[in-house]
Coordinates of C-alpha atoms in Angstrom, one line a residue:
M1 CA 0.0 0.0 0.0
N2 CA 1.1 3.5 -0.7
P3 CA 2.7 5.0 2.5
W4 CA 0.5 8.1 2.3
E5 CA -2.6 6.0 2.0
L6 CA -1.4 3.8 4.8
N7 CA -1.0 6.8 7.0
R8 CA -4.5 8.0 6.1
V9 CA -6.2 4.8 7.1
R10 CA -4.2 4.0 10.2
V11 CA -6.1 4.6 13.4
T12 CA -3.8 4.9 16.4
R13 CA -4.9 4.8 20.1
R14 CA -4.4 8.5 20.3
Q15 CA -6.4 9.2 17.2
L16 CA -9.2 7.0 18.4
F17 CA -9.6 8.8 21.7
G18 CA -9.1 12.2 20.1
S19 CA -11.7 11.7 17.3
T20 CA -14.3 10.5 19.8
A21 CA -13.8 13.4 22.1
T22 CA -16.0 16.5 22.1
G23 CA -14.4 18.6 19.4
L24 CA -12.7 20.9 21.9
G25 CA -9.7 21.7 19.7
A26 CA -11.8 22.9 16.7
T27 CA -14.1 24.8 19.0
A28 CA -11.1 26.4 20.7
L29 CA -9.6 27.4 17.4
A30 CA -12.8 28.9 16.1
S31 CA -13.3 30.8 19.4
L32 CA -9.8 32.0 19.8
L33 CA -9.0 33.1 16.3
G34 CA -12.4 34.7 15.6
R35 CA -11.7 34.9 11.9
D36 CA -12.2 33.0 8.7
L37 CA -10.1 29.9 7.9
P38 CA -9.4 28.8 4.4
G39 CA -11.6 26.5 2.3
P40 CA -12.7 23.0 3.6
L41 CA -10.9 23.6 6.9
A42 CA -13.3 26.4 7.7
N43 CA -16.2 24.1 7.1
A44 CA -14.7 21.4 9.3
V45 CA -14.0 23.8 12.1
A46 CA -17.5 25.4 11.9
G47 CA -19.1 21.9 12.0
E48 CA -17.2 20.9 15.0
A49 CA -17.8 24.2 16.7
G50 CA -21.5 24.1 16.0
S51 CA -21.8 20.7 17.6
A52 CA -19.8 21.5 20.7
S53 CA -20.4 25.2 21.2
S54 CA -21.5 24.6 24.8
Q55 CA -17.9 23.6 25.6
L56 CA -16.7 27.2 25.3
G57 CA -17.7 28.0 28.8
G58 CA -16.6 24.6 30.2
L59 CA -18.2 21.2 30.3
P60 CA -21.9 20.7 29.4
G61 CA -24.1 20.8 32.5
L62 CA -21.7 22.8 34.6
P63 CA -22.1 24.4 37.0
H64 CA -24.2 21.8 38.7
H65 CA -26.0 24.4 40.8
L66 CA -25.9 28.2 41.2
P67 CA -22.4 29.1 42.4
T68 CA -21.8 31.7 45.1
A69 CA -18.1 32.0 44.0
K70 CA -17.3 33.0 40.5
R71 CA -13.6 33.2 41.2
V72 CA -11.1 31.9 43.8
V73 CA -7.8 33.2 45.2
V74 CA -5.7 30.9 47.4
L75 CA -3.2 32.7 49.8
W76 CA -1.0 29.7 50.4
Q77 CA 1.2 30.1 53.6
G78 CA 3.9 27.5 52.9
G79 CA 5.7 25.9 55.9
G80 CA 2.9 25.6 58.3
P81 CA 1.8 28.6 60.5
S82 CA 1.4 27.8 64.2
H83 CA -2.3 27.6 65.0
C84 CA -1.5 27.7 68.8
D85 CA 0.3 31.0 68.4
L86 CA -2.1 32.7 66.0
F87 CA -5.7 31.3 65.9
D88 CA -6.4 28.8 68.6
E89 CA -6.1 30.4 72.1
K90 CA -5.3 27.9 74.8
P91 CA -5.1 29.3 78.4
A92 CA -4.5 25.8 79.8
M93 CA -1.2 25.8 77.9
I94 CA 0.1 28.7 80.0
E95 CA -0.6 26.8 83.2
H96 CA 1.1 23.7 81.7
A97 CA 4.1 25.6 80.2
G98 CA 7.3 23.6 80.2
K99 CA 5.6 20.4 81.4
D100 CA 5.2 17.4 79.2
I101 CA 2.0 17.2 77.3
P102 CA 0.3 14.1 78.7
E103 CA 0.5 10.8 76.8
S104 CA -3.3 10.6 77.0
V105 CA -3.4 13.7 74.8
R106 CA -0.6 12.7 72.4
G107 CA -1.8 9.2 71.8
T108 CA -0.2 7.6 68.7
T109 CA -0.1 10.8 66.6
R110 CA 2.1 10.6 63.6
L111 CA 4.9 13.2 63.7
S112 CA 7.8 14.0 61.5
T113 CA 11.1 12.2 62.0
M114 CA 12.5 15.4 63.5
S115 CA 10.4 15.0 66.7
S116 CA 8.8 11.5 66.7
G117 CA 11.7 10.1 68.8
Y118 CA 11.5 12.8 71.5
A119 CA 11.7 11.7 75.1
K120 CA 10.1 15.0 76.4
W121 CA 7.2 17.0 75.0
P122 CA 7.4 20.4 76.7
C123 CA 4.2 22.4 76.3
L124 CA 4.9 25.7 74.6
P125 CA 2.1 28.3 75.1
A126 CA 1.5 31.1 72.5
I127 CA 4.4 33.5 72.4
K128 CA 2.2 36.5 72.1
P129 CA -1.2 37.3 73.8
F130 CA -4.5 37.1 72.1
E131 CA -7.0 39.9 71.6
T132 CA -10.7 40.3 70.8
Y133 CA -11.5 41.5 67.3
G134 CA -14.7 42.6 65.5
Q135 CA -18.3 42.8 66.5
C136 CA -18.3 38.9 66.5
G137 CA -15.7 38.9 69.3
M138 CA -13.3 36.7 67.6
R139 CA -10.1 35.8 69.5
L140 CA -6.9 36.0 67.5
S141 CA -3.3 36.7 68.2
S142 CA -2.1 40.3 68.7
L143 CA 0.3 39.4 65.8
L144 CA -2.7 39.6 63.5
P145 CA -4.2 43.1 63.9
N146 CA -5.0 43.4 60.2
V147 CA -6.7 40.0 59.9
G148 CA -8.5 41.0 63.1
S149 CA -9.8 44.1 61.3
I150 CA -11.7 41.7 58.9
A151 CA -12.9 39.3 61.6
D152 CA -16.5 40.0 60.8
D153 CA -15.9 39.0 57.2
I154 CA -14.1 35.7 57.7
T155 CA -14.8 32.1 58.8
V156 CA -12.0 30.6 60.9
V157 CA -11.8 26.8 60.6
R158 CA -10.0 25.6 63.8
S159 CA -10.5 21.9 63.1
M160 CA -8.5 21.2 60.0
F161 CA -6.6 18.0 59.9
T162 CA -4.4 16.0 57.4
E163 CA -2.4 12.8 57.3
A164 CA 0.6 14.6 55.8
V165 CA 3.6 15.4 58.0
N166 CA 6.0 16.8 55.5
H167 CA 5.8 19.9 53.3
A168 CA 5.7 18.6 49.7
P169 CA 3.2 15.8 50.3
G170 CA 1.0 18.2 52.4
V171 CA 0.9 20.9 49.7
T172 CA 0.3 18.3 47.0
F173 CA -2.5 16.8 49.1
F174 CA -4.5 20.0 49.2
M175 CA -3.7 21.1 45.7
T176 CA -4.4 17.8 43.9
G177 CA -6.2 15.5 46.3
A178 CA -3.3 13.0 46.7
Q179 CA 0.1 13.2 48.5
V180 CA 1.8 11.7 45.5
P181 CA 2.3 14.0 42.5
G182 CA 0.6 13.3 39.2
R183 CA -3.0 14.3 39.6
P184 CA -4.6 17.6 38.3
S185 CA -4.5 20.6 40.7
M186 CA -7.6 22.3 41.9
G187 CA -7.2 25.2 39.6
A188 CA -6.9 22.8 36.6
W189 CA -10.1 21.0 37.7
L190 CA -12.0 24.3 37.8
S191 CA -10.6 25.4 34.5
Y192 CA -11.5 22.1 32.9
G193 CA -15.0 22.1 34.4
L194 CA -16.1 25.7 34.2
G195 CA -14.0 27.2 31.4
S196 CA -12.7 30.7 31.2
E197 CA -14.3 34.2 31.7
T198 CA -11.5 35.9 29.7
D199 CA -9.8 35.5 26.4
N200 CA -6.9 37.8 27.2
L201 CA -5.4 36.2 30.3
P202 CA -5.1 32.6 31.5
T203 CA -7.9 31.0 33.4
F204 CA -5.5 29.9 36.2
V205 CA -2.5 32.0 37.3
V206 CA 0.2 31.3 39.9
M207 CA 2.6 33.6 41.7
T208 CA 5.2 32.9 44.3
S209 CA 7.1 34.7 47.0
S210 CA 9.2 34.0 50.1
D211 CA 10.2 35.5 53.4
R212 CA 12.8 38.3 53.3
G213 CA 15.5 36.4 55.0
K214 CA 14.9 33.2 52.9
T215 CA 14.7 31.2 56.1
C216 CA 12.2 28.8 54.7
G217 CA 13.6 26.2 52.3
Q218 CA 10.4 24.9 50.7
L219 CA 10.5 24.7 46.9
F220 CA 7.6 25.5 44.6
F221 CA 7.1 22.4 42.4
D222 CA 5.2 22.9 39.2
Y223 CA 2.9 20.0 39.9
Y224 CA 1.4 22.2 42.6
W225 CA -0.4 23.9 39.7
G226 CA -0.1 21.2 37.1
S227 CA -2.8 19.6 35.0
G228 CA -1.9 16.0 35.7
F229 CA -3.7 13.7 33.3
L230 CA -6.0 16.5 32.1
P231 CA -5.0 18.2 28.9
S232 CA -2.1 20.5 29.6
R233 CA -4.0 23.6 28.5
Y234 CA -5.7 23.5 32.0
Q235 CA -2.4 23.9 34.0
G236 CA -1.7 27.1 35.8
V237 CA 0.5 29.8 34.2
R238 CA 3.2 30.9 36.6
F239 CA 4.0 34.6 36.6
R240 CA 7.7 34.9 37.5
N241 CA 8.8 37.3 40.3
T242 CA 12.0 38.4 38.5
G243 CA 12.6 39.5 34.9
D244 CA 9.7 39.2 32.5
P245 CA 6.6 37.8 34.3
V246 CA 6.0 35.4 31.4
P247 CA 9.1 34.2 29.4
Y248 CA 9.3 34.7 25.7
L249 CA 6.2 36.8 25.5
A250 CA 7.8 39.8 23.7
N251 CA 8.4 39.6 20.0
P252 CA 12.0 39.1 18.8
T253 CA 13.8 42.2 17.5
G254 CA 12.6 43.0 14.0
I255 CA 9.3 41.1 14.3
S256 CA 6.2 43.4 14.3
R257 CA 2.9 42.6 15.9
E258 CA 1.4 42.3 12.4
A259 CA 4.0 39.8 11.3
R260 CA 3.5 37.8 14.5
R261 CA -0.3 37.8 13.8
A262 CA 0.2 36.5 10.3
M263 CA 2.6 33.8 11.4
L264 CA 0.2 32.6 14.1
D265 CA -2.7 32.5 11.7
D266 CA -0.7 30.2 9.4
L267 CA 0.4 28.0 12.3
A268 CA -3.2 27.8 13.6
A269 CA -4.4 26.6 10.2
M270 CA -1.7 23.9 10.0
N271 CA -2.3 22.8 13.6
A272 CA -6.1 22.7 12.9
M273 CA -5.5 20.3 10.0
H274 CA -3.3 18.2 12.2
L275 CA -5.9 18.2 14.9
Q276 CA -8.6 17.1 12.5
D277 CA -6.4 14.2 11.4
Y278 CA -5.2 13.0 14.8
G279 CA -7.5 14.4 17.5
D280 CA -4.6 14.8 19.9
P281 CA -5.7 17.1 22.8
E282 CA -2.1 18.5 23.0
I283 CA -2.6 20.0 19.5
D284 CA -5.6 21.7 21.0
T285 CA -3.3 23.0 23.8
R286 CA -0.8 24.3 21.3
I287 CA -3.4 26.2 19.4
A288 CA -4.7 27.8 22.5
Q289 CA -1.3 28.7 23.9
Y290 CA -0.1 30.4 20.8
E291 CA -3.2 32.5 20.7
M292 CA -3.2 33.3 24.4
S293 CA 0.5 34.4 24.2
Y294 CA -0.4 36.8 21.4
R295 CA -3.2 38.3 23.4
M296 CA -1.1 38.5 26.6
Q297 CA 1.4 40.7 24.8
A298 CA -1.1 43.4 25.3
S299 CA -3.0 42.3 28.4
V300 CA 0.0 41.6 30.7
P301 CA 1.7 45.1 30.4
E302 CA -1.7 46.7 31.1
L303 CA -2.3 44.3 34.0
L304 CA 1.1 45.3 35.6
D305 CA 0.6 49.1 35.0
F306 CA -0.2 50.3 38.5
S307 CA -0.4 54.0 37.6
N308 CA -4.2 54.0 38.0
E309 CA -4.0 52.6 41.6
S310 CA -4.8 55.3 44.2
A311 CA -2.3 56.2 46.9
A312 CA -4.7 55.0 49.5
T313 CA -4.9 51.5 47.8
L314 CA -1.2 51.2 47.6
E315 CA -0.8 52.3 51.2
R316 CA -3.4 49.6 52.3
Y317 CA -1.3 46.8 50.8
G318 CA 1.8 48.1 52.6
S319 CA 5.3 49.3 51.9
D320 CA 6.0 46.3 49.6
A321 CA 3.0 46.9 47.4
L322 CA 5.1 47.9 44.4
N323 CA 8.1 45.6 45.4
K324 CA 8.1 43.0 42.6
G325 CA 8.0 39.5 43.9
S326 CA 6.8 40.4 47.4
F327 CA 3.6 38.8 48.8
A328 CA 2.1 42.3 49.0
N329 CA 2.7 42.9 45.3
N330 CA 1.3 39.5 44.4
C331 CA -1.9 40.3 46.4
L332 CA -2.3 43.5 44.4
I333 CA -1.8 41.8 41.1
A334 CA -4.2 39.0 42.2
R335 CA -7.0 41.6 42.7
R336 CA -6.3 43.0 39.2
L337 CA -6.3 39.5 37.7
L338 CA -9.6 38.7 39.4
E339 CA -11.1 42.0 38.1
R340 CA -10.1 41.0 34.5
G341 CA -11.8 37.6 34.6
V342 CA -9.2 35.2 35.8
R343 CA -11.0 32.4 37.5
F344 CA -8.3 30.9 39.8
V345 CA -5.3 32.7 41.3
Q346 CA -2.9 30.8 43.5
L347 CA -0.4 32.8 45.6
M348 CA 2.3 30.7 47.2
H349 CA 4.4 32.2 49.9
A350 CA 7.1 30.3 51.8
G351 CA 8.3 31.4 55.2
W352 CA 6.4 29.7 58.0
D353 CA 8.7 26.8 58.8
Q354 CA 9.8 27.9 62.3
H355 CA 11.7 24.9 63.6
N356 CA 14.3 26.9 65.5
N357 CA 13.4 30.6 65.0
L358 CA 9.9 30.9 66.3
Y359 CA 10.5 33.9 68.5
T360 CA 11.9 36.0 65.7
Q361 CA 10.5 34.7 62.4
L362 CA 6.8 34.2 63.4
A363 CA 6.4 38.0 63.9
E364 CA 8.3 38.7 60.6
Q365 CA 6.0 36.4 58.6
C366 CA 2.9 38.1 60.1
K367 CA 4.3 41.5 59.3
D368 CA 5.0 40.5 55.7
T369 CA 1.7 38.7 54.9
E370 CA -1.2 39.4 57.2
G371 CA -1.6 43.1 56.2
P372 CA -1.7 42.4 52.4
A373 CA -4.0 39.4 52.9
A374 CA -6.5 41.6 54.8
A375 CA -6.0 44.4 52.3
L376 CA -7.0 42.1 49.5
V377 CA -10.3 41.2 51.3
K378 CA -11.0 44.8 52.0
D379 CA -10.2 45.8 48.5
L380 CA -12.5 43.2 47.0
K381 CA -15.3 44.2 49.4
E382 CA -15.1 47.9 48.5
R383 CA -15.2 47.0 44.8
G384 CA -18.3 44.8 45.2
M385 CA -16.4 41.7 44.4
L386 CA -16.1 39.9 47.7
D387 CA -19.6 38.4 47.6
D388 CA -18.7 36.3 44.6
T389 CA -14.9 35.9 45.2
L390 CA -13.7 33.1 47.5
V391 CA -10.5 34.0 49.4
I392 CA -8.8 31.1 51.1
W393 CA -5.9 31.5 53.6
A394 CA -4.4 28.1 53.9
A395 CA -1.3 25.9 54.6
E396 CA -0.3 22.3 54.5
F397 CA -0.5 21.8 58.3
G398 CA 0.1 23.7 61.6
R399 CA 2.9 23.4 64.2
T400 CA 3.3 21.2 67.3
P401 CA 1.9 22.3 70.6
F402 CA 5.1 21.2 72.2
G403 CA 8.4 23.0 71.7
Q404 CA 11.2 21.9 69.4
G405 CA 14.9 22.0 70.3
D406 CA 16.3 22.0 73.8
P407 CA 13.4 20.8 76.0
N408 CA 14.4 23.2 78.7
K409 CA 14.4 26.2 76.4
P410 CA 12.6 25.3 73.1
N411 CA 12.8 27.8 70.3
G412 CA 10.6 26.3 67.6
R413 CA 7.8 24.0 66.7
D414 CA 7.7 21.0 64.4
H415 CA 5.2 20.1 61.6
F416 CA 1.7 19.1 62.9
G417 CA -1.2 17.8 60.9
K418 CA -3.5 16.5 63.7
A419 CA -5.1 19.9 64.1
F420 CA -4.5 23.3 62.5
T421 CA -6.4 26.4 61.3
W422 CA -7.4 28.1 58.0
W423 CA -9.6 31.1 57.3
M424 CA -11.9 31.9 54.4
A425 CA -13.8 34.9 53.2
G426 CA -16.4 35.9 50.6
G427 CA -17.9 33.7 47.9
G428 CA -20.8 32.5 50.0
V429 CA -18.8 31.9 53.2
R430 CA -20.1 33.1 56.5
G431 CA -18.5 36.1 58.2
G432 CA -17.5 36.5 61.9
H433 CA -17.8 32.8 62.4
V434 CA -15.7 30.0 63.8
V435 CA -15.9 26.3 62.8
G436 CA -14.6 23.5 65.0
A437 CA -12.6 23.3 68.2
T438 CA -9.6 21.4 69.6
D439 CA -8.7 20.2 73.1
D440 CA -6.9 22.3 75.8
F441 CA -3.5 21.7 74.1
G442 CA -4.6 22.3 70.5
W443 CA -3.6 18.7 69.8
N444 CA -6.8 16.8 69.0
V445 CA -9.9 18.0 67.1
T446 CA -12.9 17.8 69.4
E447 CA -15.6 19.4 67.4
S448 CA -16.5 19.5 63.6
P449 CA -13.4 17.9 62.1
V450 CA -12.6 19.1 58.6
H451 CA -10.3 17.0 56.5
V452 CA -8.4 18.2 53.4
H453 CA -11.0 16.4 51.2
D454 CA -13.8 18.1 53.0
I455 CA -12.5 21.5 52.4
Q456 CA -11.9 20.6 48.7
A457 CA -15.5 19.5 48.4
T458 CA -16.6 22.7 50.0
I459 CA -14.6 24.9 47.7
M460 CA -16.0 23.0 44.7
H461 CA -19.5 23.4 46.1
L462 CA -19.1 27.2 46.4
C463 CA -18.0 27.3 42.8
G464 CA -21.2 25.5 41.7
I465 CA -19.7 22.0 41.4
D466 CA -20.8 18.7 42.9
H467 CA -17.3 17.3 43.7
E468 CA -18.6 13.7 43.1
R469 CA -19.7 14.5 39.6
L470 CA -16.8 16.3 38.1
T471 CA -14.6 13.4 37.0
F472 CA -12.1 12.4 34.3
R473 CA -11.4 8.8 33.2
Y474 CA -7.8 7.8 33.4
Q475 CA -6.1 4.4 33.5
G476 CA -9.4 2.6 33.6
R477 CA -11.3 4.5 36.3
Q478 CA -13.0 7.8 37.0
Y479 CA -10.9 10.3 39.0
R480 CA -12.0 13.4 40.9
L481 CA -10.3 16.0 43.0
T482 CA -11.5 14.5 46.2
D483 CA -10.8 10.9 45.1
V484 CA -13.4 8.8 46.9
H485 CA -13.8 11.0 50.0
G486 CA -15.0 14.4 51.1
N487 CA -18.2 16.1 52.4
V488 CA -19.2 19.7 52.1
V489 CA -18.7 21.6 55.4
R490 CA -22.2 23.1 55.6
S491 CA -21.3 25.2 58.7
V492 CA -18.9 27.3 56.5
L493 CA -21.7 28.3 54.2
K494 CA -23.9 31.4 54.5
S495 CA -26.8 29.3 53.2
G496 CA -26.1 26.5 55.7

């Protein structure tokens, strides 16, 4: 048989799955280019687009119910902020200071190898006093005055727990639903299910920052915002904190915008023909990425032009508001991204890993981050966006109620997943509210336990998604963000 004819009739595994998919590539091409394509190709694309037009906004049938959150911003506090020092006041720990936490409290709790072999477990009370904030009377550390100023707008979840005891597995667990890398991240799931609200910026954007002294050694692995086994078009786009925010976005010297447009049109036509032949979803991704890059040449410079921000707004975010790569600057950019239709923004800050510097670095981390986080909530509220924007302040775990280091004079805390605290605001979440409780030592959850999968299910619910119904078939079974677990935490919701 003629090789060309053989190639035409051969049906590969990839072709089979691609050709029986939903026509996403052709639909994406028609949507993104918004212009005529030559001859028979135009007819093919139009046919596919017509049959799958509902895909432009995400999967058919989604959202499953009316969402209260149209967009999400995650303020990730990598390293593990100490719940006992910041959110979960324990007067009994003051009385028990320096004494071993009883075995009846500790039980068989899994700890990291840094402390699991300890012979002594000296109780370490909060290093700073707590104060009362807001009309709700919420008790928070005096290290968090700015978060305290939004106490009436937030729900504090004091009963979080996880099986993870180390950083990367803990982060991966929340972001992807599994401690082992390889599954889609939450932002990828939402992008896949709900689609995009903007053609000019990515649906899912990630930014990173770290403490001033670089005391926290956690790395930002790209699988924290990866697409896993979903098509790669759904992965997060990382904006760098040095140099150009997006590499290779600018045209090379001597290439005009018009020339770039013409080249991309030709590439799109060739890729579309290839897509029609093979149905490979990665061709779909290539088409979308080329077009998005072209549009970002205009949208990103405008996004990062802060000249129209008022002095009052910049002052609210703090002295680092215009310091590129800082958490404050990222919070400001996050608000601007959300305003422009980006669905999921993931800010990842490292600096909370106080194994041996609790008395100095805890206050530094609060100084760097709690003001900008509160400023973002206030900014969204003033602009009428908080009601349908979900803000999540989160971490992979908390810190041990016992001190780490010299048992007679401990100066740090180890990782602790048995109980820790998050807070959430906006997007259908109750304000001035506390969920859950722990025992007198902040060791065991005693009321309304909230697992990682439960909070994932709750976030999905707020976005209009039934977490049990948004699935993707891979390696012979249906996968979802929450795996086979998770219940919506109704006490977090305004609607109950």
